[in-house]
Coordinates of N, CA and C in Angstrom, one line a residue:
X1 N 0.8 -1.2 0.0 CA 0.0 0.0 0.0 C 0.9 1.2 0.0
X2 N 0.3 1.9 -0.7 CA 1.6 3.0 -0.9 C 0.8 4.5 -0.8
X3 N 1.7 5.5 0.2 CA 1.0 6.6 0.4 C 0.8 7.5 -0.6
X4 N 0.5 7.8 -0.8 CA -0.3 9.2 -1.6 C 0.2 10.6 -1.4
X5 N 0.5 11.2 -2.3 CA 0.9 13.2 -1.8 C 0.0 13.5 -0.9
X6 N -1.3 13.2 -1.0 CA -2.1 13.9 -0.6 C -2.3 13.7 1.0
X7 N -1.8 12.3 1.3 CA -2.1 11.9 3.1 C -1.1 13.1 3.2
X8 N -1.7 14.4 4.2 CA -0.7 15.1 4.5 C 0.1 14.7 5.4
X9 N 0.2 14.1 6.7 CA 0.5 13.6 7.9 C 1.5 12.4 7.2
X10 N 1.4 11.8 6.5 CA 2.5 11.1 6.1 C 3.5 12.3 5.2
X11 N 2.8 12.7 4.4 CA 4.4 13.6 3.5 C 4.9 14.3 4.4
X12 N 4.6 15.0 5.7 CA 5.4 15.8 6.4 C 5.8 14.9 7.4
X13 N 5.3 13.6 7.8 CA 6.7 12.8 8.1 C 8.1 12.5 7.0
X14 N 7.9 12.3 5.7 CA 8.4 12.2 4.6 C 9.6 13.0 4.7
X15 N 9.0 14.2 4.6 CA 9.9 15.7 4.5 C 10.8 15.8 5.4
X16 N 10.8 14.9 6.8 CA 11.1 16.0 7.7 C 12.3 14.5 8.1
X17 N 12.1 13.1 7.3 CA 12.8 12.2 7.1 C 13.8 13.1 6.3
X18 N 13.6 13.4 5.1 CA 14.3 13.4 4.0 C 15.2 14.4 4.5
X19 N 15.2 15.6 5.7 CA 16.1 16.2 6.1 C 17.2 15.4 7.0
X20 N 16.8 14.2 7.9 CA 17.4 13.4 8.4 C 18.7 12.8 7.7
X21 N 18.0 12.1 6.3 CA 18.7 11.6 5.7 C 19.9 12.4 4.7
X22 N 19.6 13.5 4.3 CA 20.8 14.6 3.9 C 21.9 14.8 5.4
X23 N 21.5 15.0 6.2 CA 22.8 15.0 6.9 C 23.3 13.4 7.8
X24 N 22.3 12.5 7.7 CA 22.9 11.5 7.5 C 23.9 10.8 6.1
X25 N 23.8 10.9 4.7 CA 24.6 11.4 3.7 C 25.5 12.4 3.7
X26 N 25.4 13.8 4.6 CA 26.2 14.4 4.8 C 27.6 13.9 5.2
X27 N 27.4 12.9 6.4 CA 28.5 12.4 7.7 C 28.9 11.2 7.1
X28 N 28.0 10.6 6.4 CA 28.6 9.2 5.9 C 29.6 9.4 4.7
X29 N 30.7 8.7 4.7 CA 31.9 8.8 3.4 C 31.1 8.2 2.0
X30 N 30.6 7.0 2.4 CA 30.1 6.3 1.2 C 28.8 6.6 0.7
X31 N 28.2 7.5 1.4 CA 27.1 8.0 0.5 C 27.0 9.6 0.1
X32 N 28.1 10.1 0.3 CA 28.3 11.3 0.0 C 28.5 11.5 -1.8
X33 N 29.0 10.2 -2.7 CA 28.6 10.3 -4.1 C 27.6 9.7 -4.2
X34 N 26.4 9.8 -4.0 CA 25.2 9.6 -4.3 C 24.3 11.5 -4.5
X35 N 23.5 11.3 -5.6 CA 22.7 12.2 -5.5 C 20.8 11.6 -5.0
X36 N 20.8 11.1 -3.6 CA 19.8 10.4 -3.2 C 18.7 11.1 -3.5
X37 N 17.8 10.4 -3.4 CA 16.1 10.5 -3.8 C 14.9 9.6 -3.3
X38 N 13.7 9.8 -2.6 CA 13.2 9.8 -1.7 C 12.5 9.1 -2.9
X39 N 11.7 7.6 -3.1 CA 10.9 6.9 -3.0 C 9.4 6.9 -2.1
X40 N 8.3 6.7 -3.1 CA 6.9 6.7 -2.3 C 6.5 5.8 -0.7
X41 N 6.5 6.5 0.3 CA 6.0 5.7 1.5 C 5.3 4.4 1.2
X42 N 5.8 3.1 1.9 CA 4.8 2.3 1.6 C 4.3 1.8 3.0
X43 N 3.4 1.6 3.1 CA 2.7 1.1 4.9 C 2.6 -0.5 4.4
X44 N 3.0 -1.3 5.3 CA 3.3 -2.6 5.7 C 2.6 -3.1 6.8
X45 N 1.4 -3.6 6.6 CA 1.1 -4.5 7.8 C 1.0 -5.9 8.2
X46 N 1.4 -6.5 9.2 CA 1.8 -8.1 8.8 C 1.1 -8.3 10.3
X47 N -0.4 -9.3 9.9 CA -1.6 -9.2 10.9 C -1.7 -10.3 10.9
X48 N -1.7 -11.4 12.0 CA -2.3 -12.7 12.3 C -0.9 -13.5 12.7
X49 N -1.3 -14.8 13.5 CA -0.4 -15.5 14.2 C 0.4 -15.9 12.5
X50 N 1.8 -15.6 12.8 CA 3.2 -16.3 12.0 C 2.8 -15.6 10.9
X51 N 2.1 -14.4 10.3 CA 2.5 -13.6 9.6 C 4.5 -12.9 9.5
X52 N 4.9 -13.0 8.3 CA 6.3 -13.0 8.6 C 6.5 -12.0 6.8
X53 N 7.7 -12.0 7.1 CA 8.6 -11.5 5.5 C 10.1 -12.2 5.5
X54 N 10.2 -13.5 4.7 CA 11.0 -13.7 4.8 C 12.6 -13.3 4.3
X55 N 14.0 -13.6 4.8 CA 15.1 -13.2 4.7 C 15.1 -12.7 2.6
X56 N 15.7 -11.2 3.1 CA 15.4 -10.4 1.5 C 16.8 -9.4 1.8
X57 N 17.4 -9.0 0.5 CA 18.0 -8.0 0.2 C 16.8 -6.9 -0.3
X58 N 17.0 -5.6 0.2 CA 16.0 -4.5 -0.4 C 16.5 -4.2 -2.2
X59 N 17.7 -4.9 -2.4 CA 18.4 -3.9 -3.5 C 19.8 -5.0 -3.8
X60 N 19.8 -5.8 -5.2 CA 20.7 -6.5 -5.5 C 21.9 -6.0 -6.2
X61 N 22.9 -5.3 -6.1 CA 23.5 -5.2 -7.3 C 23.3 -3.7 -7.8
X62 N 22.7 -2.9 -7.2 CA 22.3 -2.0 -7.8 C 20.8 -2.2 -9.0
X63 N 20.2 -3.1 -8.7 CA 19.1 -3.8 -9.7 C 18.4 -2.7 -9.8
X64 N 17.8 -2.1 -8.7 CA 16.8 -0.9 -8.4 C 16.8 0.3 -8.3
X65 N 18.3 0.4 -8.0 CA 19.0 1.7 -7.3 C 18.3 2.1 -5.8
X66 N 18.1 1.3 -5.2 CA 17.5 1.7 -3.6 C 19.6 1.4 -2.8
X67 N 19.4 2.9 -2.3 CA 20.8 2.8 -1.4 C 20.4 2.7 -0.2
X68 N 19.3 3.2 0.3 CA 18.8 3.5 2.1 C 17.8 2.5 2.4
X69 N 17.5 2.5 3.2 CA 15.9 1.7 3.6 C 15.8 2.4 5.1
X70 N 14.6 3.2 4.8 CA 14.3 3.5 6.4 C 12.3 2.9 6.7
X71 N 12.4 2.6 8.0 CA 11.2 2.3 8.3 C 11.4 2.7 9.8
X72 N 10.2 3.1 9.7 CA 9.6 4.0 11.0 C 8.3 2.6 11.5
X73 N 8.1 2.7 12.5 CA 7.1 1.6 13.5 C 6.1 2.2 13.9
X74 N 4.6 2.1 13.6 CA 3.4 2.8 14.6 C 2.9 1.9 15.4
X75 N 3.2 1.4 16.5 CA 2.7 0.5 17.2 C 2.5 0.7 18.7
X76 N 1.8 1.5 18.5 CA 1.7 1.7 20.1 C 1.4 0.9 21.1
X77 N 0.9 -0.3 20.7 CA 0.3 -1.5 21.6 C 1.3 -2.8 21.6
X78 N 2.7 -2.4 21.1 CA 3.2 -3.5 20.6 C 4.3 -3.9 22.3
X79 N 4.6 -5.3 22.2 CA 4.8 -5.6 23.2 C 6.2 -6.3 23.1
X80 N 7.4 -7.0 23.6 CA 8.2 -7.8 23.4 C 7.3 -9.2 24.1
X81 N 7.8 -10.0 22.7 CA 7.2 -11.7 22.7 C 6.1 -11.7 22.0
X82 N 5.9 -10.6 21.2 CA 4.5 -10.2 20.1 C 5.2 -10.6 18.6
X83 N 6.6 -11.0 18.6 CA 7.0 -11.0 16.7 C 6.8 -9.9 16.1
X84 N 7.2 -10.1 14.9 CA 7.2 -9.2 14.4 C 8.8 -8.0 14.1
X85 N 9.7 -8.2 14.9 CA 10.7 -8.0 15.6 C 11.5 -7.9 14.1
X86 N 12.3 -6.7 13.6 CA 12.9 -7.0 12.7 C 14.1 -7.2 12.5
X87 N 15.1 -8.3 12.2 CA 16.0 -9.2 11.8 C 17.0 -8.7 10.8
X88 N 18.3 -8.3 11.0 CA 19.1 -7.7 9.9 C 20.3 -8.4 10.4
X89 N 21.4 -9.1 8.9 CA 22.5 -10.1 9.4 C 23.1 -9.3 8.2
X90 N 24.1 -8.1 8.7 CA 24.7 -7.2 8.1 C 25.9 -7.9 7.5
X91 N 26.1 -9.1 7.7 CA 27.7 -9.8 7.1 C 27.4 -10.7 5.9
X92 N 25.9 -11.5 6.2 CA 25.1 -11.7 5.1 C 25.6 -11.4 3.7
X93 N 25.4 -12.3 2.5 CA 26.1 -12.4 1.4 C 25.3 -13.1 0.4
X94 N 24.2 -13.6 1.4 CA 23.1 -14.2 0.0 C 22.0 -14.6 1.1
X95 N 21.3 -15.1 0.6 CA 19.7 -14.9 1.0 C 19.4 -16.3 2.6
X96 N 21.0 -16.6 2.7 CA 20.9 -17.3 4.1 C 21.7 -16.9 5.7
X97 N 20.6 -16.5 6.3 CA 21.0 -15.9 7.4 C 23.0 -16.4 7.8
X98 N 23.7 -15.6 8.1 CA 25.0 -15.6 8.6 C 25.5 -14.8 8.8
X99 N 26.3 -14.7 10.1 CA 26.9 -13.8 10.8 C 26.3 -13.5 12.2
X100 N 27.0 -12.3 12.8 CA 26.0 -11.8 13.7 C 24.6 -10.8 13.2
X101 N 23.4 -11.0 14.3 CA 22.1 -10.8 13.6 C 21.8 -9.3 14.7
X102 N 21.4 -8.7 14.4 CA 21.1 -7.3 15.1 C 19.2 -7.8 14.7
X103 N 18.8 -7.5 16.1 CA 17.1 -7.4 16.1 C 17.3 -5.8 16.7
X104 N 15.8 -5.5 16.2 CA 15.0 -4.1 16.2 C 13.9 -4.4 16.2
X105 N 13.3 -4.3 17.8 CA 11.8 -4.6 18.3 C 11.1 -3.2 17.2
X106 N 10.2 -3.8 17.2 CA 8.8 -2.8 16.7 C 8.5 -1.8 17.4
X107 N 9.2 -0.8 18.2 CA 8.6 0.1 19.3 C 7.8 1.5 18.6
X108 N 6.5 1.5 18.7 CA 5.9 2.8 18.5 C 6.6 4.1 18.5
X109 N 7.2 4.6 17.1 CA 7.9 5.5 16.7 C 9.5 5.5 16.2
X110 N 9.6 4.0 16.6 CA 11.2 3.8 16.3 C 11.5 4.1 15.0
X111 N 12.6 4.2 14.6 CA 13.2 4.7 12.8 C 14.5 3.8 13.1
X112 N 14.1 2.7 11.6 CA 15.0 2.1 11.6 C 15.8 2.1 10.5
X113 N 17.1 2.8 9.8 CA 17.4 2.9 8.6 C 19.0 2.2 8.7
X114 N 18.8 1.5 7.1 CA 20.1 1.2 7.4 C 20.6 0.8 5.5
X115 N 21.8 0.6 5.4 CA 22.3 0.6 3.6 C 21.6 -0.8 3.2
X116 N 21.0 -0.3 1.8 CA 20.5 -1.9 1.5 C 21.0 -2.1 -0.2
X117 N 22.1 -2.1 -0.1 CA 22.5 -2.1 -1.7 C 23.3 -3.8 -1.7
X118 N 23.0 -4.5 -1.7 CA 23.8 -5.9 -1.6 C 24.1 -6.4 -0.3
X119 N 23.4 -5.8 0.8 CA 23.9 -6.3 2.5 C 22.7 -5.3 2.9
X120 N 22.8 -6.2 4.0 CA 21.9 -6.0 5.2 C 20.8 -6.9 5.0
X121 N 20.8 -8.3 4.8 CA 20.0 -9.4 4.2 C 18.6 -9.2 5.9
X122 N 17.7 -9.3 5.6 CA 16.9 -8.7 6.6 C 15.3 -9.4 6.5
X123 N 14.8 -9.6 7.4 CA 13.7 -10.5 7.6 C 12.5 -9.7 8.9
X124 N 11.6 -10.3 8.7 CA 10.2 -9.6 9.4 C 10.2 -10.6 10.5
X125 N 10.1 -11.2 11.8 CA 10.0 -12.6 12.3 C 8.6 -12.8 12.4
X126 N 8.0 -13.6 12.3 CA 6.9 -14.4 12.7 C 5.9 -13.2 13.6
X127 N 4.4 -13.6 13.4 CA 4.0 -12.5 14.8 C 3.5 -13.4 15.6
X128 N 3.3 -13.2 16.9 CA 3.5 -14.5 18.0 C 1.8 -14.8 17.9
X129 N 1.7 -16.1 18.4 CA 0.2 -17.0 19.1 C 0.0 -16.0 20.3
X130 N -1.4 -16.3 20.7 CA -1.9 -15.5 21.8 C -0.9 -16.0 22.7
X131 N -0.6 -15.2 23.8 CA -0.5 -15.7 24.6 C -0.9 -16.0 25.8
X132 N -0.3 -16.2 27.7 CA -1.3 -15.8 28.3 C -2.0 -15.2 29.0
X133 N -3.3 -16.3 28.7 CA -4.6 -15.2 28.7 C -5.4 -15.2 27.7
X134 N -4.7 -15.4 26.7 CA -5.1 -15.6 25.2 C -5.7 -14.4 24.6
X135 N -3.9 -13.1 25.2 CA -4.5 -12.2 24.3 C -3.2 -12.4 23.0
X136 N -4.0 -11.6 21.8 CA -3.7 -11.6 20.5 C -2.5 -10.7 20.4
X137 N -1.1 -10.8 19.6 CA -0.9 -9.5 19.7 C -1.1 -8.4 18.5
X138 N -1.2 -7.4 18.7 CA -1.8 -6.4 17.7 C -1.1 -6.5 16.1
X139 N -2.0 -6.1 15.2 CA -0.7 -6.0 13.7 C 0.2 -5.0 13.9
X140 N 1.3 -5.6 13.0 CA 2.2 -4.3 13.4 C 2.3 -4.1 12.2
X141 N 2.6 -2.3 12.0 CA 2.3 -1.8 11.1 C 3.5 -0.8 11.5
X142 N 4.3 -1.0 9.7 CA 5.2 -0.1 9.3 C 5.4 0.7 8.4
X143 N 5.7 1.8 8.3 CA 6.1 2.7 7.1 C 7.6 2.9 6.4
X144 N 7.3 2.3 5.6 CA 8.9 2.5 4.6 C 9.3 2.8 3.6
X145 N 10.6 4.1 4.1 CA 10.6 4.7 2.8 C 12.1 4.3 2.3
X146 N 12.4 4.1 0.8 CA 13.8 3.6 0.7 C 14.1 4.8 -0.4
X147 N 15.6 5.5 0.0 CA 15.9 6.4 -0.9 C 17.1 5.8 -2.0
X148 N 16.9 6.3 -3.2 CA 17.6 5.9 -4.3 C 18.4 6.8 -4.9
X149 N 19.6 5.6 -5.6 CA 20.6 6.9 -6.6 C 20.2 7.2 -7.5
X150 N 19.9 8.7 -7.7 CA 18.9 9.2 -8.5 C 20.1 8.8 -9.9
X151 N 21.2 8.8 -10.4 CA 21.6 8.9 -11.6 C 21.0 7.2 -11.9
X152 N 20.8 6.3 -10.9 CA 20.5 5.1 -11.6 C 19.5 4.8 -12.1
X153 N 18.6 5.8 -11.6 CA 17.0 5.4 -12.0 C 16.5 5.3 -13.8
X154 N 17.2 6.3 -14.4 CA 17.3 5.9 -15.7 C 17.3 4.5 -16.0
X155 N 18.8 4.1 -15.4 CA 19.2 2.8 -16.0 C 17.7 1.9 -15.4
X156 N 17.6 1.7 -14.4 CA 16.4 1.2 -14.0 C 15.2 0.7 -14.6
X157 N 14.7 1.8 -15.0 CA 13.7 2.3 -16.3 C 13.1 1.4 -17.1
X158 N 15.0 1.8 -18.1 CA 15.1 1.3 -19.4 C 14.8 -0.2 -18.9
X159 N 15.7 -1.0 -18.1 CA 15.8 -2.3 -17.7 C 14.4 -3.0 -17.5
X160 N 13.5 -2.2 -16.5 CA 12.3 -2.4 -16.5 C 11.5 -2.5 -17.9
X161 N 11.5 -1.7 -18.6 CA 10.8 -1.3 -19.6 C 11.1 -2.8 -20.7
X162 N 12.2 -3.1 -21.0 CA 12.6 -4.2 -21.4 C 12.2 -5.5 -21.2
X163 N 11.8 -5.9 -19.5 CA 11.4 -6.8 -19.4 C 9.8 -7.2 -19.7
X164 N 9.5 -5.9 -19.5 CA 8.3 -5.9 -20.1 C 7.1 -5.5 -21.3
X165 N 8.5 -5.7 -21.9 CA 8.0 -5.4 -23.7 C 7.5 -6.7 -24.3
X166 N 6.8 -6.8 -25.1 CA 6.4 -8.2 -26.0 C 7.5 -9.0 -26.6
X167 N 7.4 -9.9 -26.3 CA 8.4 -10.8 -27.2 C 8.0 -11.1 -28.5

């Protein structure tokens, strides 16, 4: 699901990311040759027991040109032992978990950004069974926005455009 110009309350979260992420690019060496570019919000919700996203690169090779991935968490009800819990194995090298793994609970308002250009192999965990008491735990719902190298988007394009011409 992807936000709209028009949700105001998301683009002025948007905006006020995108200033985050210029002086984050400022400080960083390796992304200071990038001319980045902000990608449409998408909202992620992953609702019901063992709802998951399994282990993914955001960005192969430069396939897409996505350099960032940030996701922000609205979960105000969210709990530890609820899942959901997001999973990044930064030494990772192909689509099977290795190395050491850094988790990032779902906490209402957290921002979680990090390089997704061939690493940061990254997974959604499971969302838990009731437990007890037999309460449920809530969906968790994310917003993510991934910024791209704007000179690649061309190439992109064209690549796309190709695969989806008639044979």
């Amino acid at each position: 699901l992807y936000a709209e110009d028009i949700d105001v309350e998301i683009m002025s979260f948007a905006r006020r990311l995108d200033r985050v992420i210029v002086e984050v690019a400022r400080r960083v060496p390796g992304l200071r040759t990038y001319k980045l570019m902000r990608g449409r919000p998408m909202a992620a919700i992953y609702a019901g027991t063992g709802s998951r996203y399994t282990p993914h690169f955001d960005c192969v090779g430069g396939d897409n040109g996505r350099v960032i991935t940030c996701i922000i968490y609205l979960n105000p009800f969210w709990r530890p032992g609820d899942g959901a819990t997001l999973k990044l194995w930064p030494e990772a090298r192909s689509l099977h978990p290795s190395g050491p793994c850094r988790e990032v609970e779902p906490y209402h308002g957290r921002l979680a950004a990090f390089l997704c250009d061939s690493r940061n192999l990254h997974e959604v965990s499971p969302i838990a069974a009731a437990g007890a008491g037999g309460r449920l735990p809530e969906p968790r719902l994310a917003l993510s926005c991934w910024y791209y190298d704007a000179d690649a988007i061309p190439r992109v394009a064209e690549e796309q455009a190709a695969k989806d011409a008639p044979s």
